[in-house]
Coordinates of C-alpha atoms and ligand atoms in Angstrom, one line a residue:
X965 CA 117.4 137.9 11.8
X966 CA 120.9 137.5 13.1
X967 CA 121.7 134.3 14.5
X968 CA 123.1 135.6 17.6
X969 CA 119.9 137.8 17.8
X970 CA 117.7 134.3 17.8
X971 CA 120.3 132.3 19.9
X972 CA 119.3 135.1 22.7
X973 CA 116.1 135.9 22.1
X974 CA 115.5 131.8 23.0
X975 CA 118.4 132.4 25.8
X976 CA 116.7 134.6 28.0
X977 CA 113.1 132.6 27.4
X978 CA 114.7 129.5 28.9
X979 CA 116.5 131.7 31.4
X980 CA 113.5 133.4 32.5
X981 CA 112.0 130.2 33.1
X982 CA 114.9 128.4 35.0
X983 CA 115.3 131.6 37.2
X984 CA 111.7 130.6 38.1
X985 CA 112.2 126.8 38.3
X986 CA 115.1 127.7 41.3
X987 CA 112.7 130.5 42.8
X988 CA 109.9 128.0 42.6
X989 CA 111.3 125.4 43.8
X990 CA 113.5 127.0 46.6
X991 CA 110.2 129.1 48.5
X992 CA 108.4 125.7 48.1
X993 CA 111.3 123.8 50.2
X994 CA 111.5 126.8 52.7
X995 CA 107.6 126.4 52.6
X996 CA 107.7 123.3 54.0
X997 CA 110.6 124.0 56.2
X998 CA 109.1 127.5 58.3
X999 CA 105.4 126.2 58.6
X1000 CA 103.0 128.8 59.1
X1001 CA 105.8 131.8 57.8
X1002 CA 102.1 132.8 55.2
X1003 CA 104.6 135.6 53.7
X1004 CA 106.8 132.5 51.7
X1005 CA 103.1 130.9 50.3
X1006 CA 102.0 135.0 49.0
X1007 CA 105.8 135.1 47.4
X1008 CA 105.1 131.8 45.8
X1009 CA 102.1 133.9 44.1
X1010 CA 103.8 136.8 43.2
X1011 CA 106.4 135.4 42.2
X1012 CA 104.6 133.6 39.9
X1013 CA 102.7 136.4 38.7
X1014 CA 105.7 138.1 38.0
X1015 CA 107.6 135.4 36.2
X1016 CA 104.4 134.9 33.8
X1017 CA 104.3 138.6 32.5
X1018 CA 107.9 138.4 31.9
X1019 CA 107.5 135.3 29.8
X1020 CA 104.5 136.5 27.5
X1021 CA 106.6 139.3 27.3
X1022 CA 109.4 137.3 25.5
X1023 CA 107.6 135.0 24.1
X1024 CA 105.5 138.2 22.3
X1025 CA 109.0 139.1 20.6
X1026 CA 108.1 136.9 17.5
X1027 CA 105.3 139.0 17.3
X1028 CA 107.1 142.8 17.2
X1029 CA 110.5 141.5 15.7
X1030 CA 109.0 140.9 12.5
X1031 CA 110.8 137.9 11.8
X1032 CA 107.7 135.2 11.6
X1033 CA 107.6 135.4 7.7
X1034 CA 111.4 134.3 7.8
X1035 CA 110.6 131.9 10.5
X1036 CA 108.1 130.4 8.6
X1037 CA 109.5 130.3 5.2
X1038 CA 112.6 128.9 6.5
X1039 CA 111.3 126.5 8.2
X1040 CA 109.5 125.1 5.2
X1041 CA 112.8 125.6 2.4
X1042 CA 114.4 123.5 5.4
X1043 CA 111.8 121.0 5.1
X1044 CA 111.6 120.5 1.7
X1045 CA 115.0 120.3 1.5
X1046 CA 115.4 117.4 3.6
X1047 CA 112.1 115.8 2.0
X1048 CA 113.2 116.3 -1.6
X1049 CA 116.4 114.9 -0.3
X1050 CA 114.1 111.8 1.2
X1051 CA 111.8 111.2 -2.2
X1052 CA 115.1 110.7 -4.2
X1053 CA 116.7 108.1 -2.0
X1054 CA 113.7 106.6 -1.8
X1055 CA 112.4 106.0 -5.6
X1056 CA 115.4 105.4 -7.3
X1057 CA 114.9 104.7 -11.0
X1058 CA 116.1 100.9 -10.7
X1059 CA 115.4 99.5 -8.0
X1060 CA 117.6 96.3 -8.7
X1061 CA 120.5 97.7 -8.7
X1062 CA 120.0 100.5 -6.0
X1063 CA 122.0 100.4 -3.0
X1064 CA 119.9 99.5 -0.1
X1065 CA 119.6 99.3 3.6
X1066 CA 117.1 96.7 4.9
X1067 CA 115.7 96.8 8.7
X1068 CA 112.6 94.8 10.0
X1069 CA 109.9 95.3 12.7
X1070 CA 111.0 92.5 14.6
X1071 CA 112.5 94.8 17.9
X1072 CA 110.5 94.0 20.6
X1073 CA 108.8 96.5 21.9
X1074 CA 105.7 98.7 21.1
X1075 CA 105.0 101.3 19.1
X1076 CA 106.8 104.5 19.5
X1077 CA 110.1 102.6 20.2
X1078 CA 109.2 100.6 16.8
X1079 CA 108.9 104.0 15.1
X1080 CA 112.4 105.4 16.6
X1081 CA 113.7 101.7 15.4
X1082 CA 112.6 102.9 11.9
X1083 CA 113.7 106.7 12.1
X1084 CA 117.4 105.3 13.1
X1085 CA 117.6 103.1 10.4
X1086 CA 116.4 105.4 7.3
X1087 CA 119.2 108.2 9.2
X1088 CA 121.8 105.4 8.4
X1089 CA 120.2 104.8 4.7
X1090 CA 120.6 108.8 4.6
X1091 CA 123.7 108.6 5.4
X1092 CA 125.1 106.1 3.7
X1093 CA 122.9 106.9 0.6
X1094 CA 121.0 103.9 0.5
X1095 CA 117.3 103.7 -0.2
X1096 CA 115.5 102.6 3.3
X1097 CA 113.8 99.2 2.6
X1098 CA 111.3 98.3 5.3
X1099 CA 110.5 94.6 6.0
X1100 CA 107.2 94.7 7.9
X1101 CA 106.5 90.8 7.8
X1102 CA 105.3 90.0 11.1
X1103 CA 104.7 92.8 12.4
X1104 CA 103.3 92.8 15.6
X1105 CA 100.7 94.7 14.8
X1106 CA 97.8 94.1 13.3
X1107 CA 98.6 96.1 9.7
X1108 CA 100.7 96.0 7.2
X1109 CA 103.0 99.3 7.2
X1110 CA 101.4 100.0 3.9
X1111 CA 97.4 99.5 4.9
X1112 CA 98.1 102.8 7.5
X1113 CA 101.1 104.8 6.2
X1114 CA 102.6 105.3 2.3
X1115 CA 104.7 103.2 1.5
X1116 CA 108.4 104.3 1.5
X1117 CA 109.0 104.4 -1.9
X1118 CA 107.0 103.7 -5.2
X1119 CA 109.8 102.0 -7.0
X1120 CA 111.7 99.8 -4.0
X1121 CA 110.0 97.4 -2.0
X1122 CA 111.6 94.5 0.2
X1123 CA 112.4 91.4 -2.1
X1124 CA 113.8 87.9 -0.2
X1125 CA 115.7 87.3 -3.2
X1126 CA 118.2 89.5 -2.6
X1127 CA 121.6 88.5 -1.2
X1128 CA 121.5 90.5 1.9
X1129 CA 124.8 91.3 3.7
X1130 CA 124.8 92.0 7.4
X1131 CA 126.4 95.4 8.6
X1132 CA 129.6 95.3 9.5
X1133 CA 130.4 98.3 11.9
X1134 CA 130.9 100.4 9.0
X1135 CA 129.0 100.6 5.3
X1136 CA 130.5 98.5 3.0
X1137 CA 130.5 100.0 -0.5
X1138 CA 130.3 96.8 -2.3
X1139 CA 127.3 95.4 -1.1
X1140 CA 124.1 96.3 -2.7
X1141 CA 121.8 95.6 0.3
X1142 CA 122.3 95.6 3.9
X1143 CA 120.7 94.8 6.7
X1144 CA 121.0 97.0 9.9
X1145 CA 120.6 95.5 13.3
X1146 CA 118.9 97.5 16.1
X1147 CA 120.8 100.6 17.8
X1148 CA 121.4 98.5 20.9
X1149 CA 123.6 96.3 18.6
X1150 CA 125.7 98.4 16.5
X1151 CA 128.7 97.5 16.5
X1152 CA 131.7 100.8 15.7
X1153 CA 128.8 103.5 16.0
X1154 CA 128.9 105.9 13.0
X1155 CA 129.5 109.6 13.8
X1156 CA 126.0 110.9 12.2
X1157 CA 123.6 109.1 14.8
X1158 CA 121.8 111.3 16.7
X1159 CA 122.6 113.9 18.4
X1160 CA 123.9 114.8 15.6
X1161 CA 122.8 116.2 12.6
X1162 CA 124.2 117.1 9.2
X1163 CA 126.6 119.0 9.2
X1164 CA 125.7 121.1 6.0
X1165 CA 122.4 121.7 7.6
X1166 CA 124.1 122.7 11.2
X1167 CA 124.5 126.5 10.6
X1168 CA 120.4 127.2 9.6
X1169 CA 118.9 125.0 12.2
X1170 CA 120.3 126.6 14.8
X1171 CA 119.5 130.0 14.1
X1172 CA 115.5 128.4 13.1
X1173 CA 115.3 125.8 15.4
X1174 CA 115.6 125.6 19.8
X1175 CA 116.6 121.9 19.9
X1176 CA 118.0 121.0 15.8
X1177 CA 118.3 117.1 17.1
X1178 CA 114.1 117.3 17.6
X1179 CA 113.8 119.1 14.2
X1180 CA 115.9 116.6 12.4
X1181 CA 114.1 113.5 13.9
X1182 CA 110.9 115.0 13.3
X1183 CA 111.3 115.0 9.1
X1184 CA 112.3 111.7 9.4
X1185 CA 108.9 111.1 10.7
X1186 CA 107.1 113.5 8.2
X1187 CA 108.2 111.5 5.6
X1188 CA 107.4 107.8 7.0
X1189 CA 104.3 108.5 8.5
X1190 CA 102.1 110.5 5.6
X1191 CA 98.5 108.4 6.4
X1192 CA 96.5 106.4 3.9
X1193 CA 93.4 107.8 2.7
X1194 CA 91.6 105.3 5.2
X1195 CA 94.2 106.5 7.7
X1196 CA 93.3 110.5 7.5
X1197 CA 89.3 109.5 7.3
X1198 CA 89.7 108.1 10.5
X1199 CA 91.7 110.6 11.7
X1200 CA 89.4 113.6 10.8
X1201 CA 86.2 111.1 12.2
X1202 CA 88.3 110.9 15.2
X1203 CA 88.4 114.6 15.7
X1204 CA 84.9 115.0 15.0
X1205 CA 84.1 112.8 17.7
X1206 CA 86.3 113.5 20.4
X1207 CA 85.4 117.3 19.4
X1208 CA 89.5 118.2 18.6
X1209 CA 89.5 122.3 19.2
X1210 CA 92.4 124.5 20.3
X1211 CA 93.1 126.0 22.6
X1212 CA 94.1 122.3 23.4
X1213 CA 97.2 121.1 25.8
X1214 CA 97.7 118.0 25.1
X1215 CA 98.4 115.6 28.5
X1216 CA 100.3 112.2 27.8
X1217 CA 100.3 110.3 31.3
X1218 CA 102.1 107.0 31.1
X1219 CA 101.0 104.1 33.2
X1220 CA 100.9 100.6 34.1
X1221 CA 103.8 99.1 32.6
X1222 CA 106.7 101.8 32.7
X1223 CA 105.9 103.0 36.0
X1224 CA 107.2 98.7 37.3
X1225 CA 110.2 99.0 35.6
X1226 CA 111.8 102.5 34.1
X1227 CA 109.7 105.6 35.1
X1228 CA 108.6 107.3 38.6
X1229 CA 104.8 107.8 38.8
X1230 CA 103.8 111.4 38.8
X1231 CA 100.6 112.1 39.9
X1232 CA 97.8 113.9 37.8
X1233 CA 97.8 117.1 39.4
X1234 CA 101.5 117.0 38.7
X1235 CA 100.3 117.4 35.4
X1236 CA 97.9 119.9 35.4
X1237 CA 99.7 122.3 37.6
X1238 CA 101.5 122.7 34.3
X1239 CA 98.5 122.6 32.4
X1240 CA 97.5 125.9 34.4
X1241 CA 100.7 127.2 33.9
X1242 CA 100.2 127.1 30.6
X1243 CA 96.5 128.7 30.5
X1244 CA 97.8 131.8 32.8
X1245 CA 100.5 132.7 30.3
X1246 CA 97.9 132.0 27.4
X1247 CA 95.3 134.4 29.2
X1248 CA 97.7 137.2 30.0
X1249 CA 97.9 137.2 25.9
X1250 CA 94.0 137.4 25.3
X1251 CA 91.1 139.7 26.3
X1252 CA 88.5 137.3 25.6
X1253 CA 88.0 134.4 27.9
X1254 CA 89.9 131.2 27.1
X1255 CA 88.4 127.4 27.4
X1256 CA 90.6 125.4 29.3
X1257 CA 91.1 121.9 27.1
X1258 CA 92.8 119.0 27.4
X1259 CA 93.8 116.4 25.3
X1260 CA 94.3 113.5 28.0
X1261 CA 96.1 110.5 25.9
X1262 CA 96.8 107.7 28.8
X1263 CA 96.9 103.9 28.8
X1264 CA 95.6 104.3 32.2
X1265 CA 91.7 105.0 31.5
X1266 CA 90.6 105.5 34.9
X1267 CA 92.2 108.9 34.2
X1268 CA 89.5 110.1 32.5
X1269 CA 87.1 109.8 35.2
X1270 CA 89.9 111.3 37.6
X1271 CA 90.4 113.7 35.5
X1272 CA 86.6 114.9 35.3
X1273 CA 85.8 114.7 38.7
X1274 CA 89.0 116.8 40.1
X1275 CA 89.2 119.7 37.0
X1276 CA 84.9 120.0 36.3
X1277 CA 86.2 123.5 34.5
X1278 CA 88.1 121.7 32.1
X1279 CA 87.0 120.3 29.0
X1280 CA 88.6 116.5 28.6
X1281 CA 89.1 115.7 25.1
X1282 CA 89.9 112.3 24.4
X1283 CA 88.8 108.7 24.2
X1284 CA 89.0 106.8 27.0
X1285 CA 88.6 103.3 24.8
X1286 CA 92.0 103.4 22.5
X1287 CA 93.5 103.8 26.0
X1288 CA 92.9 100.4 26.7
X1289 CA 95.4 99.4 24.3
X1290 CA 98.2 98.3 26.6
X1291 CA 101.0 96.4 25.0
X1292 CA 99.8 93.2 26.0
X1293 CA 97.1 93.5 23.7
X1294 CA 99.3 95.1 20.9
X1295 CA 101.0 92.0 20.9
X1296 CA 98.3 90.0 20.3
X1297 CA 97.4 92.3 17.4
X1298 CA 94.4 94.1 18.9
X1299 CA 94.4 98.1 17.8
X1300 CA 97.2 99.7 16.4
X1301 CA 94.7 102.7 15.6
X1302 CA 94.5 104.2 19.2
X1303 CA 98.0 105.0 20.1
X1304 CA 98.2 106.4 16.0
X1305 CA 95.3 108.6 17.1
X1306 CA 97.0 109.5 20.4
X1307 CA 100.0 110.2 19.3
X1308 CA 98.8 112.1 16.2
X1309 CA 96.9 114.4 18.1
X1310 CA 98.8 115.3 21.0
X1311 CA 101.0 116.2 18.4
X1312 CA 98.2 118.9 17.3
X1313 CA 98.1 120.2 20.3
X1314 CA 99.2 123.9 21.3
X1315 CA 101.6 122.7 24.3
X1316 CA 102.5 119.1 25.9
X1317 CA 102.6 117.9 28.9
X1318 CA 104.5 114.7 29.5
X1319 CA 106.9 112.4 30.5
X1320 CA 109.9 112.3 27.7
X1321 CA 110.8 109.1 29.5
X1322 CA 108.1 107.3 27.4
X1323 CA 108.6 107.2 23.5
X1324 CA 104.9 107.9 23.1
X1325 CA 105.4 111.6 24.2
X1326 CA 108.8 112.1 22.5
X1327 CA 107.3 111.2 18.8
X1328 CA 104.6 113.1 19.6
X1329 CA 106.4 116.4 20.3
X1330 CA 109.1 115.5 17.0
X1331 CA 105.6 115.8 15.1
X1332 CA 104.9 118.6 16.3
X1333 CA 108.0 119.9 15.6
X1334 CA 107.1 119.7 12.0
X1335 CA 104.6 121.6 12.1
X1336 CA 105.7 124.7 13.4
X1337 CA 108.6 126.6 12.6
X1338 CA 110.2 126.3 16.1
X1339 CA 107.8 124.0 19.0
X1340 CA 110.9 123.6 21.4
X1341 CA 109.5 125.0 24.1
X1342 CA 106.0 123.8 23.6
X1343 CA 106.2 121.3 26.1
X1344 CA 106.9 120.4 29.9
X1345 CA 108.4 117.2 30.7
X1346 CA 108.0 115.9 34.1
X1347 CA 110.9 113.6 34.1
X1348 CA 113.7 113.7 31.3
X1349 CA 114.9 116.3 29.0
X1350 CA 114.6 114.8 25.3
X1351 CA 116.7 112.5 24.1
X1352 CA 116.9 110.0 21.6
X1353 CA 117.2 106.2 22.0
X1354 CA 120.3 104.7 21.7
X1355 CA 121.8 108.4 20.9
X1356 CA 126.0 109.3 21.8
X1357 CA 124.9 112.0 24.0
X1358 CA 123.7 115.6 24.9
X1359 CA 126.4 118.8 24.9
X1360 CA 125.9 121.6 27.1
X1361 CA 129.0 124.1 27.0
X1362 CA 129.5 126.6 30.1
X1363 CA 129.4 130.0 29.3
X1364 CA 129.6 131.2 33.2
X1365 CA 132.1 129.7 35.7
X1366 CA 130.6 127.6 38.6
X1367 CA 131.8 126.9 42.4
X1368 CA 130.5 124.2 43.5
X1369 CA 128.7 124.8 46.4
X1370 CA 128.1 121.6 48.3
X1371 CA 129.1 117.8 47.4
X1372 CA 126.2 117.3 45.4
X1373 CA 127.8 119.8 42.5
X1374 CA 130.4 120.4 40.2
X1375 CA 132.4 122.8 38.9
X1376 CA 132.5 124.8 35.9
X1377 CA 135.1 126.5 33.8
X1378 CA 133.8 129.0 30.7
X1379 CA 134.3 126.6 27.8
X1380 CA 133.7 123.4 29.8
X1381 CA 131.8 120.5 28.0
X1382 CA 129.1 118.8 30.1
X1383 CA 127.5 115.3 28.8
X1384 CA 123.9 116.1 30.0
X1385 CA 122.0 113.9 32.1
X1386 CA 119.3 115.7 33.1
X1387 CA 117.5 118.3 34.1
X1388 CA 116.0 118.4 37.7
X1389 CA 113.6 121.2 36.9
X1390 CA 114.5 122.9 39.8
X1391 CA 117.1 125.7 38.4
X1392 CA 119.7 122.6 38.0
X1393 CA 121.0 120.4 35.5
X1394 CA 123.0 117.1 36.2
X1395 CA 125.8 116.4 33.7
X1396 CA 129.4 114.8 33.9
X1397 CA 132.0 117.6 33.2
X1398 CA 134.4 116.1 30.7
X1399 CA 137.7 117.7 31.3
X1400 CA 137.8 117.0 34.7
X1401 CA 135.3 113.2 34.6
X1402 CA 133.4 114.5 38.1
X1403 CA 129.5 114.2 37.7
X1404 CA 126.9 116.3 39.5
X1405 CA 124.7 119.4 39.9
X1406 CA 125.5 122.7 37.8
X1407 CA 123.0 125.2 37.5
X1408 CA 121.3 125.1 34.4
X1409 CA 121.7 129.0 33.1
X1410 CA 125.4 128.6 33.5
X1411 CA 125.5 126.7 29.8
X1412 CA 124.4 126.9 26.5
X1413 CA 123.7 123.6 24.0
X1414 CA 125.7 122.9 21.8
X1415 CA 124.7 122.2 18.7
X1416 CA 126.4 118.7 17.6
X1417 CA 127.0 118.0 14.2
X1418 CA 128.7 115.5 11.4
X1419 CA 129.6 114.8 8.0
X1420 CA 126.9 113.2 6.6
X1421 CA 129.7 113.3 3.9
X1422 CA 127.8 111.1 0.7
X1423 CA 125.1 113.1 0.7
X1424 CA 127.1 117.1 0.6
X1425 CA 128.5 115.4 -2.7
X1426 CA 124.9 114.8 -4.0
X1427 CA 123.1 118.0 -3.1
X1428 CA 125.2 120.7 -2.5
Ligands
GDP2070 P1 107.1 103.9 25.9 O1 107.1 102.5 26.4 O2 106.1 104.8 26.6 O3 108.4 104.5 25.8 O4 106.4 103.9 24.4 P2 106.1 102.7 23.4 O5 105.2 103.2 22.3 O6 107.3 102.0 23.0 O7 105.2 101.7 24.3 C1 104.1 102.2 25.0 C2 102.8 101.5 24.5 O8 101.8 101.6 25.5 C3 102.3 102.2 23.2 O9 102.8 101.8 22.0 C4 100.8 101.9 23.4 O10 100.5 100.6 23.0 C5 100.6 102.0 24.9 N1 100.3 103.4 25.3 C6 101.1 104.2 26.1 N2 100.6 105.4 26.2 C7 99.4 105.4 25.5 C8 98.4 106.4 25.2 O11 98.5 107.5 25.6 N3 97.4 106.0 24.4 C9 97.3 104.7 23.8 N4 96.3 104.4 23.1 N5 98.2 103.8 24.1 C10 99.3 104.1 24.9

C-alpha cells in the first residue's frame, strides 16, 4: 500500500472516533443540563449505534484492501531487523574489550517503571553502540534478572573490575564502559530518546505502524524480556488456571497507591462502559454470539468481587491473589511473579482498557504491540495519551486552522506545531502551540502526529 493510502485509512478511524467522543460527550452535558428533554438520552443511542457501524466499517478495510499479508510480513522484516540489530550489540565476540554501557536496578520504584529504566538505557547502548550491561545486584525483587528473563547477552555480563566511567552528558568515545544514570538525571539529553525513533527506520514505521514511538519501545522489550523455561511453564500453568480465552479485553485498574499521589480514581464502570464498547463493535463483526471476558489485572482485589457482583454476564478472568502484590511488599521481596503474569497477559489480550498514567498498562500495551502488526488503537485509556517517562515530548502538527472559541482554547495555523499534553477524550486535545507559546484546547481532528525522528547516526554506519 501507499503510505498516504495507510496514513488515511488510520486518519478517518481516529476521526470517526473523536467525531463521536465530541458528540458523546456534548448530548451527555446537554443531558444533564435539559433534564427530562428523553429525545437527547434516544440521540445518545443512536448516535452510538451509528458511530459503531461506521467504525467496523473502517476497521473491516484491512480485511477488503488486501494489504494484511504486507502488514504482517512487514511488520516481522521490521522486527527482525531491529532484533538482529539487538543480538549483535549484545554478544560481541570479546567481551573485554567491547564498548559498554552499564545501568543498575537500583531506581526506586516498582516494576514497570524499573523495566522503562532498563528500555531507556539499552536505547542509549543502541545508540551509542555499546553492548547493554545490566547490573541486577540488589534488586528489589526477589530474582535475579537471569532466574526469570534471558540474560542480555551470552558473551557480556557485568564484571566490578572494570574501570567504569560515569556519563558525561554526551558518550565519550574513549571509555570502554559507562555507566548511565536514570532519565531524571541526564544531564545534555541526546536527540534519540524517545519520542524519537531512528531515523533510518522513520519512513517504514509510519506507513506500518499508528504510534512508531510504541512500536519502537515495544522491541526493546521483546528482546529483554524472552522468559526462562521456568518462566513460560508458569506462564502457560497460569493460563490454564485462570482459563486465558479470547475474546478477552484486558482491564488494568490501578489503585491504592497512585490514586494518593499522581492519578484520579476512575470508577469500575468507567471501565467497562468501554469494555461494552468494545463488545458492540466486536458483535456487529460476528453472527455467532460472542462471550463477554475480561482480563481484570488490579492491585486492588476487592475488584474482583465488585466486578462479579455488578457484570454476572461477564466472565472475570484473572487471579485475585498476585493482586495483592502492592509495592510495599515488592520491596520486601515478596512476588515478583504476579505483576509478570499481569502484565504478560493483558498484553494477550484483544483490547485494553486502562489508565496510561500507570506504567503497568503502558508495558503492557508496548507488548502487545509486538505482537501484532499494528495494536495502536487496541486500547482506551481513561486518563493520558501514551507517553514515555522522561521522554522530550509529543508532536501534533495542524492540518486545519482553528479559532478559538472561548478562553479555554487556542488557536491554530495549518503547519502549526503543538507539544501535546493530552487528550481530554471529549473531541479535544490540550497542547501548547509553539510559534505562538499559548497553551490550551484545540480540537483533536484538526492535527495529525508527527512522526519524530533522529540520527541514531553509529548504528546507519553499521547496518545500512
Ligand atoms: P505504576 O506505578 O502504575 O506506574 O507502575 P509500577 O510498575 O512502577 O508500580 C506499580 C506496582 O504496583 C507494580 O509493579 C505492582 O507491584 C503493583 N501493581 C499495580 N497494578 C498491578 C496489577 O494489575 N497486578 C499486580 N499483580 N500488581 C500490580
Amino acid at each position: 500500500p501507499s503510505k498516504e493510502y495507510e496514513i488515511l485509512r488510520r486518519r478517518i478511524f481516529s476521526n470517526t472516533k473523536e467525531f463521536w467522543y465530541y458528540i458523546n460527550s456534548e448530548l451527555k452535558s446537554l443531558g444533564k443540563q435539559v433534564q427530562g428533554v428523553e429525545r437527547i438520552g434516544h440521540m445518545e443511542i443512536s448516535v452510538g449505534e451509528r458511530y459503531r457501524s461506521l467504525l467496523k466499517d473502517i476497521s473491516d478495510l484491512t480485511k477488503v484492501d488486501d494489504y494484511a499479508t504486507w502488514r504482517q510480513e512487514e511488520s516481522e522484516n521490521l522486527s527482525s531487523l531491529v532484533q538482529n540489530r539487538l543480538d549483535d550489540l549484545q554478544n560481541p565476540a570479546e567481551c573485554s574489550k567491547a564498548k559498554q554501557l552499564v545501568c543498575n536496578l537500583k531506581k526506586k520504584c516498582s516494576f514497570g517503571c524499573q523495566l522503562h529504566h532498563i528500555v531507556y538505557c539499552f536505547i542509549v547502548a543502541y545508540a551509542t553502540r555499546r553492548t547493554f550491561v545490566l547490573d541486577s545486584e540488589n534488586w528489589s525483587y526477589a530474582a535475579k534478572w537471569q532466574n526469570i528473563f534471558f540474560p542480555l547477552s551470552d558473551t557480556c555480563s557485568f564484571s566490578v573490575n572494570r574501570t567504569i566511567v560515569e556519563w558525561s552528558g554526551i558518550d565519550d568515545k574513549y571509555a570502554q564502559v559507562i555507566f548511565l544514570p536514570i532519565i531524571d538525571e541526564l544531564r545534555n539529553r541526546p536527540s534519540y530518546l524517545p519520542q524519537n525513533i531512528p531515523y533510518d527506520l522513520a519512513s517504514r514505521l509510519s506507513t506500518l505502524h499508528g504510534d512508531p514511538i510504541v512500536w519502537w519501545i515495544g522491541q526493546f522489550l521483546k528482546y529483554l524480556i524472552r522468559p526462562q523455561a521456568i518462566t513460560s511453564r508458569q506462564l502457560d500453568e497460569y493460563a490454564k488456571k485462570v482459563k486465558f480465552q479470547k475474546p478477552i479485553v484486558g482491564v488494568h485498574i490501578r489503585r491504592t497507591d497512585t490514586i494518593i499521589y499522581e492519578a484520579k480514581i476512575h470508577k469500575l464502570d468507567e471501565y467497562m462502559t468501554h469494555v461494552e464498547e468494545y463488545y458492540k463493535i466486536r458483535q456487529l463483526q460476528s453472527d455467532a454470539v460472542i462471550i463477554k471476558r475480561i482480563y481484570l489485572a488490579t492491585d486492588d482485589p476487592t475488584l474482583f468481587t465488585e466486578a462479579k457482583l455488578k457484570y454476572p454476564e461477564y466472565e472475570i478472568i484473572g487471579d485475585e491473589e498476585i493482586s495483592r502484590t502492592t509495592d510495599v511488599l515488592v520491596y520486601h521481596n515478596v512476588a515478583l511473579n504476579g505483576i509478570v503474569d499481569d502484565i504478560y497477559f493483558l498484553s494477550l489480550c484483544d483490547y485494553l482498557v486502562c489508565t496510561f498514567s500507570s506504567q503497568v498498562c503502558r508495558t503492557a500495551y508496548e507488548i502487545m504491540n509486538t505482537l501484532h502488526p499494528d495494536a495502536s488503537s487496541l486500547y482506551t485509556s481513561l486518563d493520558d495519551v501514551y507517553y514515555y517517562g522522561g521522554q522530550n515530548f509529543r508532536l501534533n502538527k495542524a492540518v486545519l486552522a482553528h479559532e478559538s472559541d472561548g478562553p479555554d482554547e487556542i488557536d491554530l495555523q495549518v503547519n502549526d506545531e503543538i507539544h501535546v499534553a493530552g487528550n481530554h477524550w471529549n473531541g479535544y486535545s490540550k497542547g501548547t502551540n509553539i510559534r505562538t507559546g499559548i497553551t490550551g484546547l484545540y480540537p483533536t481532528f484538526k492535527v495529525v502526529p508527527v512522526i519524530q525522528s533522529a540520527n541514531f547516526s553509529l548504528h546507519n554506519e553499521q547496518y545500512t
